[in-house]
GROMACS .gro file of N, CA and C in nm:
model
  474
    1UNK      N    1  -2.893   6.107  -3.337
    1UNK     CA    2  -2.912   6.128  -3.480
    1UNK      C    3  -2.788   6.185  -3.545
    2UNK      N    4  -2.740   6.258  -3.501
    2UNK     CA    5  -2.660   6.335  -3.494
    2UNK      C    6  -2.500   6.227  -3.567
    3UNK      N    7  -2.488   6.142  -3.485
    3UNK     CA    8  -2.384   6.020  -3.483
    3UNK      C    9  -2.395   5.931  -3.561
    4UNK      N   10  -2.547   5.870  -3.599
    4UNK     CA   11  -2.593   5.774  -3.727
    4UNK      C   12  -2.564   5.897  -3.854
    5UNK      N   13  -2.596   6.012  -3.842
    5UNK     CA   14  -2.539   6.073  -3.981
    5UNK      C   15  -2.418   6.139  -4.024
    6UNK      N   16  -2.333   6.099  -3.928
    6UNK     CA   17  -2.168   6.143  -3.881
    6UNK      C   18  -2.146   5.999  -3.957
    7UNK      N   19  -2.200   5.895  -3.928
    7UNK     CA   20  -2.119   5.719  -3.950
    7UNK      C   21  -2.176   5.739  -4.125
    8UNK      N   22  -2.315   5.767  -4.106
    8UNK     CA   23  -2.339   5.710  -4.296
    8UNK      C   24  -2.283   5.852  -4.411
    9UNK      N   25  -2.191   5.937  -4.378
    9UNK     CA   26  -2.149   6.063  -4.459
    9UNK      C   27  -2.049   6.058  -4.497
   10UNK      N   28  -2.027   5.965  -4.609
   10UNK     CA   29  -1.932   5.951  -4.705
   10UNK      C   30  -1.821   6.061  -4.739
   11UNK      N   31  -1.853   6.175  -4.648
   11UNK     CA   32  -1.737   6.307  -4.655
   11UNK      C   33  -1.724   6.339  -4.552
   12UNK      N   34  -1.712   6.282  -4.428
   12UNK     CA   35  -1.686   6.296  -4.333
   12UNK      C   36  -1.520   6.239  -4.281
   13UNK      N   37  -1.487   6.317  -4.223
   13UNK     CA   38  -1.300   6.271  -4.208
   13UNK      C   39  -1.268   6.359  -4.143
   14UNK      N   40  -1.120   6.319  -4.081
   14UNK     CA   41  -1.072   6.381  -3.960
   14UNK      C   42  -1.130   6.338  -3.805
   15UNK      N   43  -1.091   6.405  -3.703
   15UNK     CA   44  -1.086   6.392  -3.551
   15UNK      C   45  -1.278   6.429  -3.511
   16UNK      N   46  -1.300   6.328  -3.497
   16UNK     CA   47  -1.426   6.393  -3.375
   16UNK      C   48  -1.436   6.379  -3.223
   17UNK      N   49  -1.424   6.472  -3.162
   17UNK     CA   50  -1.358   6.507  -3.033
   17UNK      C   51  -1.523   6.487  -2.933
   18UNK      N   52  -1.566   6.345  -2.854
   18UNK     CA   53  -1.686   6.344  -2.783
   18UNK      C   54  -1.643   6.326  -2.600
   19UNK      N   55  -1.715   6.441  -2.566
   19UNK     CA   56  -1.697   6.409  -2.416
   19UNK      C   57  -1.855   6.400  -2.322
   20UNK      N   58  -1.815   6.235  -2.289
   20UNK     CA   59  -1.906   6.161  -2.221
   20UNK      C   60  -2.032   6.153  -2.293
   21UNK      N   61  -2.012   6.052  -2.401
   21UNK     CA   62  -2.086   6.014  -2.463
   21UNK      C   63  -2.224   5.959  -2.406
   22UNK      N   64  -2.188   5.860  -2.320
   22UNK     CA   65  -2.323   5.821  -2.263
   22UNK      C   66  -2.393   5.936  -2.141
   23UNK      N   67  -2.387   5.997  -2.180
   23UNK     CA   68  -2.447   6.124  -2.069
   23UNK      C   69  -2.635   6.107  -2.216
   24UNK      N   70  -2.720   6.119  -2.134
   24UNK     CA   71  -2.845   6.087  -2.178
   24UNK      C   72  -2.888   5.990  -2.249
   25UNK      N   73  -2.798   5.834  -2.216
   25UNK     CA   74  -2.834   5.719  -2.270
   25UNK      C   75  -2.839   5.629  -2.187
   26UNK      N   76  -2.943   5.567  -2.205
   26UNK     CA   77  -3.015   5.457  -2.098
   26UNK      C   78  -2.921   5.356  -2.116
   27UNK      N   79  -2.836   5.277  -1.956
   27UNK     CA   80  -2.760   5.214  -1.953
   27UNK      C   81  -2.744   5.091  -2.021
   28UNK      N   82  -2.899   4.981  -2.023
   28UNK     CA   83  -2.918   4.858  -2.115
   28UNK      C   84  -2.892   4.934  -2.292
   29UNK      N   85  -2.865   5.062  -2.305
   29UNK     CA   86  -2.800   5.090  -2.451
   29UNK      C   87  -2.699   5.136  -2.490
   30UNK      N   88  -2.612   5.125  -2.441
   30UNK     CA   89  -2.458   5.130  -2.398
   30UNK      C   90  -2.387   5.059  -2.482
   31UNK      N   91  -2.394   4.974  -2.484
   31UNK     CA   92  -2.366   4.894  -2.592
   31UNK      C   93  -2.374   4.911  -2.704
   32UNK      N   94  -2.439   4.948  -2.767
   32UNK     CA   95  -2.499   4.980  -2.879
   32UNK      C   96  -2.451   5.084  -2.925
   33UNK      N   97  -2.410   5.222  -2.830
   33UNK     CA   98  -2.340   5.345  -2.844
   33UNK      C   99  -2.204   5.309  -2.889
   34UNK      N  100  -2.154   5.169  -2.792
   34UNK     CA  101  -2.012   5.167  -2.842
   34UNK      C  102  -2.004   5.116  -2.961
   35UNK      N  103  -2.079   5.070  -3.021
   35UNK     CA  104  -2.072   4.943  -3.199
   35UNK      C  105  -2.071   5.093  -3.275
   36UNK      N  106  -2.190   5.182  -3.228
   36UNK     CA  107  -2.217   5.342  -3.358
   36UNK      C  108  -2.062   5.416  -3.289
   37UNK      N  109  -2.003   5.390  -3.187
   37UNK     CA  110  -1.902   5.541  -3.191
   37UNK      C  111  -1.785   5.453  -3.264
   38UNK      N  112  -1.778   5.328  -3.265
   38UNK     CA  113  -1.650   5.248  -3.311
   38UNK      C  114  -1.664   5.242  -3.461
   39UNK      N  115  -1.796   5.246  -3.495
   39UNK     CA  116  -1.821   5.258  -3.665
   39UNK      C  117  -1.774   5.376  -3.725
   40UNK      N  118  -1.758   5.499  -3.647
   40UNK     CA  119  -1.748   5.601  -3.635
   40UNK      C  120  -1.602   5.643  -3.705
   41UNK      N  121  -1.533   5.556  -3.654
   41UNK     CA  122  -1.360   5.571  -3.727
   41UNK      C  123  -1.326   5.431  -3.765
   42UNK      N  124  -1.229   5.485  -3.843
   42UNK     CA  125  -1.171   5.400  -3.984
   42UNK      C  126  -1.072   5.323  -3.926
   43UNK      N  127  -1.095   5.167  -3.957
   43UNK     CA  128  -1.019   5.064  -3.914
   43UNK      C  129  -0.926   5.008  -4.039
   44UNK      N  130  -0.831   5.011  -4.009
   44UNK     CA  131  -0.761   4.961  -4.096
   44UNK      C  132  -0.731   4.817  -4.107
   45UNK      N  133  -0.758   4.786  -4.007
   45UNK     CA  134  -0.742   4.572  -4.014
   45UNK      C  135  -0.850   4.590  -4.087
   46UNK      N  136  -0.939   4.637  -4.099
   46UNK     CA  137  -1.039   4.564  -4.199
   46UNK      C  138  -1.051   4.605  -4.404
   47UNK      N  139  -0.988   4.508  -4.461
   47UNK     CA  140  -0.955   4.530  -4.549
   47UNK      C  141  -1.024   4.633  -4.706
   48UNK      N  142  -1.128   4.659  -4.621
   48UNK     CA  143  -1.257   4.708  -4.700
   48UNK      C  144  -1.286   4.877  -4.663
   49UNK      N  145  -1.204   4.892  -4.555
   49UNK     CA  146  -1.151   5.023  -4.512
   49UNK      C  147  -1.045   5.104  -4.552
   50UNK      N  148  -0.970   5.010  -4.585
   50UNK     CA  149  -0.786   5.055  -4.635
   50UNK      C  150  -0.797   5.248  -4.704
   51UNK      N  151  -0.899   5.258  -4.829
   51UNK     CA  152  -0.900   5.351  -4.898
   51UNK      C  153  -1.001   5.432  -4.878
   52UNK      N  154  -1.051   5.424  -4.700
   52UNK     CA  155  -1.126   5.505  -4.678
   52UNK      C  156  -1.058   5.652  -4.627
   53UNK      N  157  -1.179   5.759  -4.608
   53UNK     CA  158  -1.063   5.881  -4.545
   53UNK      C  159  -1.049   5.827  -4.408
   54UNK      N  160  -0.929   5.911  -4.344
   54UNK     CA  161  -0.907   5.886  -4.205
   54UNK      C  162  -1.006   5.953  -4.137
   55UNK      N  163  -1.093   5.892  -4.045
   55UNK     CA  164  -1.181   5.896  -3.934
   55UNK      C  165  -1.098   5.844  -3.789
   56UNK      N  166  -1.137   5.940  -3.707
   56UNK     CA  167  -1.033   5.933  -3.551
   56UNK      C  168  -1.140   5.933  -3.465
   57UNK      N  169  -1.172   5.914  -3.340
   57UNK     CA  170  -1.274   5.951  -3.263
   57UNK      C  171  -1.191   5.970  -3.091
   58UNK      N  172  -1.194   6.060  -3.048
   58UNK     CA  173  -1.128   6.071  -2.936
   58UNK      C  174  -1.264   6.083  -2.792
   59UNK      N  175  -1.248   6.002  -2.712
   59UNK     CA  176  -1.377   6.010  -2.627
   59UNK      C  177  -1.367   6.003  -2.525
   60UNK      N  178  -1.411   6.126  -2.407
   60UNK     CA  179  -1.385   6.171  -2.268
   60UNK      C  180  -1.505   6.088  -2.171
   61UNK      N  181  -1.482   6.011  -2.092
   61UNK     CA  182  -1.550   5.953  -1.994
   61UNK      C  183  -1.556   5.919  -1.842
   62UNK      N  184  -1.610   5.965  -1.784
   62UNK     CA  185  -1.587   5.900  -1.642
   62UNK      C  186  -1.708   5.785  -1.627
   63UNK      N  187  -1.747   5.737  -1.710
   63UNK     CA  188  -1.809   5.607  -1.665
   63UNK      C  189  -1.759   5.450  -1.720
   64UNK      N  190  -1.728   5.377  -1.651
   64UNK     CA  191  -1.690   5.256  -1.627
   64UNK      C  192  -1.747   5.208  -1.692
   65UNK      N  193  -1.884   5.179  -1.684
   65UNK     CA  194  -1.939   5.101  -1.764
   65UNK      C  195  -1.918   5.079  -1.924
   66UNK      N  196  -1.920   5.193  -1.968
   66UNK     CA  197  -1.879   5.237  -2.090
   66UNK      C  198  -1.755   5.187  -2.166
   67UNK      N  199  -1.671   5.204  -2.094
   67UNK     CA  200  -1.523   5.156  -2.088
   67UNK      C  201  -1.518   5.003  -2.085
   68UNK      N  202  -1.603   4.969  -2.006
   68UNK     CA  203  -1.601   4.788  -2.006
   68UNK      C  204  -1.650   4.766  -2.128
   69UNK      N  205  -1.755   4.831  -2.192
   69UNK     CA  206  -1.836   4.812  -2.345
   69UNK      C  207  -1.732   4.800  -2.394
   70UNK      N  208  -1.657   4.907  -2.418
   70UNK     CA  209  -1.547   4.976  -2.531
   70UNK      C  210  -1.437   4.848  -2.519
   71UNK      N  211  -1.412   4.805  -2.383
   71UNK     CA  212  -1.284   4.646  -2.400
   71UNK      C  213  -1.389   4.537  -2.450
   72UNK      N  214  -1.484   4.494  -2.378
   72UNK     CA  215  -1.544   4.402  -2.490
   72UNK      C  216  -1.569   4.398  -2.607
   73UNK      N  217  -1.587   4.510  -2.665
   73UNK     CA  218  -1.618   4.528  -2.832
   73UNK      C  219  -1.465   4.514  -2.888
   74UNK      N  220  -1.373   4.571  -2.773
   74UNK     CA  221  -1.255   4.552  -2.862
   74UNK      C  222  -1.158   4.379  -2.873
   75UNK      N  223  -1.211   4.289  -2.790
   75UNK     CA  224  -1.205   4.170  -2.776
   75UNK      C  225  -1.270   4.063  -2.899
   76UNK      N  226  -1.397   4.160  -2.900
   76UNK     CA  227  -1.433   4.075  -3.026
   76UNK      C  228  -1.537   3.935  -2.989
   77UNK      N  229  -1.605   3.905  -3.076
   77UNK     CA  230  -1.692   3.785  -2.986
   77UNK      C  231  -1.570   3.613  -2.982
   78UNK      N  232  -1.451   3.604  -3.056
   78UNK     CA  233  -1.400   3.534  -3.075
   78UNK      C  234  -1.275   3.520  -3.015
   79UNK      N  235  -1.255   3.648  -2.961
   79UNK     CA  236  -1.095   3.659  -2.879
   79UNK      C  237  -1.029   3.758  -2.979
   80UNK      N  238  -1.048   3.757  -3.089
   80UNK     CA  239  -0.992   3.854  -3.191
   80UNK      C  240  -0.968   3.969  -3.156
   81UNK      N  241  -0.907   4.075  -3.188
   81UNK     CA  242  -0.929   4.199  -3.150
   81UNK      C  243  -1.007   4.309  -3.290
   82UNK      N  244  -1.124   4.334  -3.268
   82UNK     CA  245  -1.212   4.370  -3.359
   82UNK      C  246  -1.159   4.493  -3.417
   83UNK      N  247  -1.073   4.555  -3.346
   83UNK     CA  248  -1.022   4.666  -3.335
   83UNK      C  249  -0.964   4.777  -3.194
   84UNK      N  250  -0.873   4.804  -3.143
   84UNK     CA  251  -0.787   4.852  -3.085
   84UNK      C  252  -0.813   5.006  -3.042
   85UNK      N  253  -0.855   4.989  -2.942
   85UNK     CA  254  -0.914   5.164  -2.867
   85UNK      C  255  -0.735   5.154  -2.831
   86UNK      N  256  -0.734   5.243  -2.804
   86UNK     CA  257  -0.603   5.319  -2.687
   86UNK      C  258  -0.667   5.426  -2.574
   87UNK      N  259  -0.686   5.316  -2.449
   87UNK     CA  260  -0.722   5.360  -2.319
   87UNK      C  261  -0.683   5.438  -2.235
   88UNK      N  262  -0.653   5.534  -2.183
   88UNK     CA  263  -0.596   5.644  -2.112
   88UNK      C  264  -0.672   5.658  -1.973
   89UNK      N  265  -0.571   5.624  -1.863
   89UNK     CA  266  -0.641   5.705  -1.750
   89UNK      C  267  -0.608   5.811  -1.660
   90UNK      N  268  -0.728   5.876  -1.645
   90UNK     CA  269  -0.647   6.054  -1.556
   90UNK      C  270  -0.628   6.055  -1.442
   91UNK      N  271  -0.583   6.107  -1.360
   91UNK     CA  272  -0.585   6.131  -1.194
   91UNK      C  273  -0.508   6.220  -1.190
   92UNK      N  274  -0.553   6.285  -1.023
   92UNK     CA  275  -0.512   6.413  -0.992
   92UNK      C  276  -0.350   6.373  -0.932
   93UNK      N  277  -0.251   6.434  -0.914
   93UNK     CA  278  -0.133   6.453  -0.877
   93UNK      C  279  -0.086   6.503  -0.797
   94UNK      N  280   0.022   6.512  -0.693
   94UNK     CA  281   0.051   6.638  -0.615
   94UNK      C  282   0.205   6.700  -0.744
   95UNK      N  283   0.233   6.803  -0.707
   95UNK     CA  284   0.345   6.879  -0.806
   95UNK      C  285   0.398   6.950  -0.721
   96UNK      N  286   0.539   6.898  -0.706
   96UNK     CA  287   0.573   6.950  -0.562
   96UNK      C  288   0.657   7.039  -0.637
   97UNK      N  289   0.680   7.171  -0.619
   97UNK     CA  290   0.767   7.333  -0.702
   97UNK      C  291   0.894   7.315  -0.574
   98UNK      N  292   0.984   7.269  -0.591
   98UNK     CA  293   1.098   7.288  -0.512
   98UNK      C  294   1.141   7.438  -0.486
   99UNK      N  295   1.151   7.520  -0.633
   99UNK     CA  296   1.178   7.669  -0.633
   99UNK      C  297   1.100   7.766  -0.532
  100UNK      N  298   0.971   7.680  -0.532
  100UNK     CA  299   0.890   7.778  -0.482
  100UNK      C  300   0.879   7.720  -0.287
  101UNK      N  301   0.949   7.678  -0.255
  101UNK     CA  302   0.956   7.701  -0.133
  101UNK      C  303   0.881   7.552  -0.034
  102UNK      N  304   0.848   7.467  -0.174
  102UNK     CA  305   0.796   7.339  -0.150
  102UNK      C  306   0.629   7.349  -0.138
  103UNK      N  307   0.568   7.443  -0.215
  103UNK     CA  308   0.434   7.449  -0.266
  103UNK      C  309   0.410   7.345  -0.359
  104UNK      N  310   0.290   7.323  -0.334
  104UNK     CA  311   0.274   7.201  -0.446
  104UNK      C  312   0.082   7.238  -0.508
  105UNK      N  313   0.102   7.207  -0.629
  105UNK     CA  314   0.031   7.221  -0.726
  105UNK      C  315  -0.069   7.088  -0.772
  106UNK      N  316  -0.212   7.064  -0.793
  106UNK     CA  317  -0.257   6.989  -0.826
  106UNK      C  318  -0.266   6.921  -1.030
  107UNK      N  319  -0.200   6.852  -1.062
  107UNK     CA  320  -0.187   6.813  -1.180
  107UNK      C  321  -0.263   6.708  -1.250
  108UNK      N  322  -0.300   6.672  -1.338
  108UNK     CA  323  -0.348   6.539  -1.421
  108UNK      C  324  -0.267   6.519  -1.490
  109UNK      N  325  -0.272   6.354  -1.439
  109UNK     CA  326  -0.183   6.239  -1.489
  109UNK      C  327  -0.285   6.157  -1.606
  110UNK      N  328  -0.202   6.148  -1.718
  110UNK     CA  329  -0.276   6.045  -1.768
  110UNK      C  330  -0.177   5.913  -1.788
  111UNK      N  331  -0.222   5.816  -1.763
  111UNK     CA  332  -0.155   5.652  -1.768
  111UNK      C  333  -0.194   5.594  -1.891
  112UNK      N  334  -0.136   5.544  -2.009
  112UNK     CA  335  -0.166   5.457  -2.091
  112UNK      C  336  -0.189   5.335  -2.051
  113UNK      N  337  -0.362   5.270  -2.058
  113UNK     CA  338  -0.374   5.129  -1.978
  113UNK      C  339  -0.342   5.080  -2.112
  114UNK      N  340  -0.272   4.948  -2.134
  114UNK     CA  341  -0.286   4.848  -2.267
  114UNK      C  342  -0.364   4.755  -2.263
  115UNK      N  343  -0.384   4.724  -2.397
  115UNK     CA  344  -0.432   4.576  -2.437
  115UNK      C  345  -0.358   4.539  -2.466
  116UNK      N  346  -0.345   4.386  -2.442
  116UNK     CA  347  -0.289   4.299  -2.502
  116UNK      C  348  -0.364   4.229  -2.615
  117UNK      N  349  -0.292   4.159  -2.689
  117UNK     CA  350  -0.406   4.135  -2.788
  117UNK      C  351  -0.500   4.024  -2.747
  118UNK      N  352  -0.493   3.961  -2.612
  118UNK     CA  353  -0.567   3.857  -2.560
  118UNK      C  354  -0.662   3.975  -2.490
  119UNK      N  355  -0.681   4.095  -2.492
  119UNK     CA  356  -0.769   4.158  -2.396
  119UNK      C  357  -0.721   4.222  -2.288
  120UNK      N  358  -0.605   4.131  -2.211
  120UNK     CA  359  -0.585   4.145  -2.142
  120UNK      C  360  -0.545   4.302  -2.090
  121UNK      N  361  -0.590   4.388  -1.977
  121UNK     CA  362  -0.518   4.526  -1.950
  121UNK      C  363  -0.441   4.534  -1.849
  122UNK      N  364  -0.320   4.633  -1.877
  122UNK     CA  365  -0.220   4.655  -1.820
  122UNK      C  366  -0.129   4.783  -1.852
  123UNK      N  367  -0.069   4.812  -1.707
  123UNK     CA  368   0.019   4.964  -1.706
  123UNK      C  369   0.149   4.934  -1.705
  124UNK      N  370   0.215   5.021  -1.760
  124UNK     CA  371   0.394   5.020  -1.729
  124UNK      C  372   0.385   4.994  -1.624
  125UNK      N  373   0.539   4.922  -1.618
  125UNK     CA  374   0.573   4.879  -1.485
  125UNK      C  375   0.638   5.007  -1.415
  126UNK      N  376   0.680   5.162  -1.490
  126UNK     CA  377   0.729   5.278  -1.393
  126UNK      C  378   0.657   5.329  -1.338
  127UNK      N  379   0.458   5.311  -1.332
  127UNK     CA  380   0.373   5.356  -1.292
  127UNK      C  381   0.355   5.318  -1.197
  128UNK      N  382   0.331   5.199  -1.142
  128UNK     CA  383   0.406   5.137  -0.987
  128UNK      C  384   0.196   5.099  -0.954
  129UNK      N  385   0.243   5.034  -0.834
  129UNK     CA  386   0.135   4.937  -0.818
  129UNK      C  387  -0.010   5.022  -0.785
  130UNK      N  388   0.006   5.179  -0.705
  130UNK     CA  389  -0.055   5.299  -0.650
  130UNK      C  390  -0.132   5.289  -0.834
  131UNK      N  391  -0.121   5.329  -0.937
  131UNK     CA  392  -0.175   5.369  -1.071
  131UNK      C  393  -0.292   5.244  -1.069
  132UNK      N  394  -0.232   5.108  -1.085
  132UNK     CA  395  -0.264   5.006  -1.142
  132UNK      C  396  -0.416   5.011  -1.039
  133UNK      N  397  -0.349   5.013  -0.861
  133UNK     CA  398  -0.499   4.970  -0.812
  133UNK      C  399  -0.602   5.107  -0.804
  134UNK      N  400  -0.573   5.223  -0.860
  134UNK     CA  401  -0.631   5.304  -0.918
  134UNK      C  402  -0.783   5.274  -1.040
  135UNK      N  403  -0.676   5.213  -1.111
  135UNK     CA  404  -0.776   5.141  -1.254
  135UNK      C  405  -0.853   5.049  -1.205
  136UNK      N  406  -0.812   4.943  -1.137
  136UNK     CA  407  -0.904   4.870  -1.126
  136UNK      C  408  -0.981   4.877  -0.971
  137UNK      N  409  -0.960   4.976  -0.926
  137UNK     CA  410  -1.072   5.066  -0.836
  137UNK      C  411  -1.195   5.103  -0.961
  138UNK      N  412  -1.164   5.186  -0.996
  138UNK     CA  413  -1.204   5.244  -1.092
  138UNK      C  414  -1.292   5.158  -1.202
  139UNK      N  415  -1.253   5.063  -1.232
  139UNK     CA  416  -1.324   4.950  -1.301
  139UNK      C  417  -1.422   4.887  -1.211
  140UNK      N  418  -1.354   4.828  -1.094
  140UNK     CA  419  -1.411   4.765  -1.022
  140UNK      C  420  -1.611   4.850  -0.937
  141UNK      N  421  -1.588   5.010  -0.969
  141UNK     CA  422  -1.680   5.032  -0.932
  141UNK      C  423  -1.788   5.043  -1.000
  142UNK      N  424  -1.826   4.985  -1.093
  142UNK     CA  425  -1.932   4.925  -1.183
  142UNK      C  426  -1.984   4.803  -1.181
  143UNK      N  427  -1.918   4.745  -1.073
  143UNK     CA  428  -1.970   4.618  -1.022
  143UNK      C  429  -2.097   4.581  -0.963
  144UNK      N  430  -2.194   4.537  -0.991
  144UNK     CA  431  -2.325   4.525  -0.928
  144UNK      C  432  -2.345   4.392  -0.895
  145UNK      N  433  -2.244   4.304  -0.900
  145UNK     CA  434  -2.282   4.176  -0.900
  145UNK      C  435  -2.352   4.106  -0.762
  146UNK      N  436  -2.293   4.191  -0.656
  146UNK     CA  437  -2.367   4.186  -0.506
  146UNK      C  438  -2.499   4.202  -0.512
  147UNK      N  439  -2.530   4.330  -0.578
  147UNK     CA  440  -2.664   4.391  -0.582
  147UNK      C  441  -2.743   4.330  -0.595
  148UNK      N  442  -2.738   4.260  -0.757
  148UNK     CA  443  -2.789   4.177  -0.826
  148UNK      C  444  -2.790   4.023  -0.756
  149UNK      N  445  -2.707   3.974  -0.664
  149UNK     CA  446  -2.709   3.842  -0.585
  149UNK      C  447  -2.776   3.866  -0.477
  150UNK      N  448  -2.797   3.954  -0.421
  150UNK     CA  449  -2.887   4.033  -0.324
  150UNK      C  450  -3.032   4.006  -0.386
  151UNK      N  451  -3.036   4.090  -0.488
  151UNK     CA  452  -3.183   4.085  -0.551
  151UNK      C  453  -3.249   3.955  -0.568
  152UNK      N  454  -3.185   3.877  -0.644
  152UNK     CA  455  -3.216   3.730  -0.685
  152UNK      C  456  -3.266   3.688  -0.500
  153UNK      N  457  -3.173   3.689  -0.444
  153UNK     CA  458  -3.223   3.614  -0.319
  153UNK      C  459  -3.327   3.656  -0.257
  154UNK      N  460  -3.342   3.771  -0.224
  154UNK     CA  461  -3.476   3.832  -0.189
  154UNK      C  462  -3.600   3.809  -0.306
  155UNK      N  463  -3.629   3.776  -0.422
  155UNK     CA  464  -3.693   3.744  -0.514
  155UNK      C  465  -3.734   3.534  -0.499
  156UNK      N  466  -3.629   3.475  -0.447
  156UNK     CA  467  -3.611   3.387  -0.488
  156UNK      C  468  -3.669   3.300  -0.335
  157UNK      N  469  -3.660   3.431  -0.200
  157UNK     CA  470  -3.725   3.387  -0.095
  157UNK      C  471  -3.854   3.452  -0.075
  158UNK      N  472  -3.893   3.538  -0.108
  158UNK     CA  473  -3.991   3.639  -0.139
  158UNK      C  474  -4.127   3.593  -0.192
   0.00000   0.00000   0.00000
């Protein structure tokens, strides 16, 4: 409720800072979270926005799924890009202190993943191949498609 009256409040502007949005939302509505948090801030490709206030939405997640919402919505049903998240991913680090005698410190990294405007995602090439199969670890573990080919077959011999 809270978020439908954040989107329809014509005096609403500036940064809204959400971490892990889908924390108490049923997964088949996921989707739906991402269309209300993307309504949420002010697009400027869309010409009907231009002279709105600035709306930002910054959003903390460790679920995948979510993130796959957030690139499809930003793909667009046409290939278009409906509008342009900027994806960030964290991981822990080693921090090696030379001064200190070669102690090392645990850090977070964040990686800018891109879009391309075909969808497509991708990391600098100084991040090196260790980042990249990171992400799509990381992506990749929202995959149920086994599960679900599993299921069907046992249903389908059953």
């Amino acid at each position: 409720l809270a978020l439908v009256t954040l989107k329809n409040d014509p005096e609403h502007r500036g940064v809204l800072l959400f971490e892990e949005p889908e924390n108490g939302v049923h997964a088949y509505r996921l989707r739906t979270l991402v269309h209300l948090l993307r309504d949420l801030a002010t697009d400027f490709l869309d010409e009907e926005q231009i002279d709105q206030p600035l709306r930002q939405l910054l959003i903390n997640t460790h679920s995948p799924v979510l993130v796959k919402h957030m690139i499809r919505a930003a793909q667009g049903g046409n290939g278009q890009s409906a509008f342009r998240p900027k994806l960030s991913f964290a991981y822990m680090a080693s921090h090696v202190q030379p001064e200190a005698s070669g102690t090392f410190s645990r850090i977070t990294r964040l990686l800018p993943v891109r879009m391309s405007l075909e969808g497509e995602l991708g990391l600098s090439q100084e991040e090196g191949p260790l980042a990249l199969n990171q992400v799509i670890e990381y992506l990749e573990s929202a995959d149920t498609s086994r599960l679900m080919k599993t299921l069907r077959q046992e249903h389908l011999v059953g």
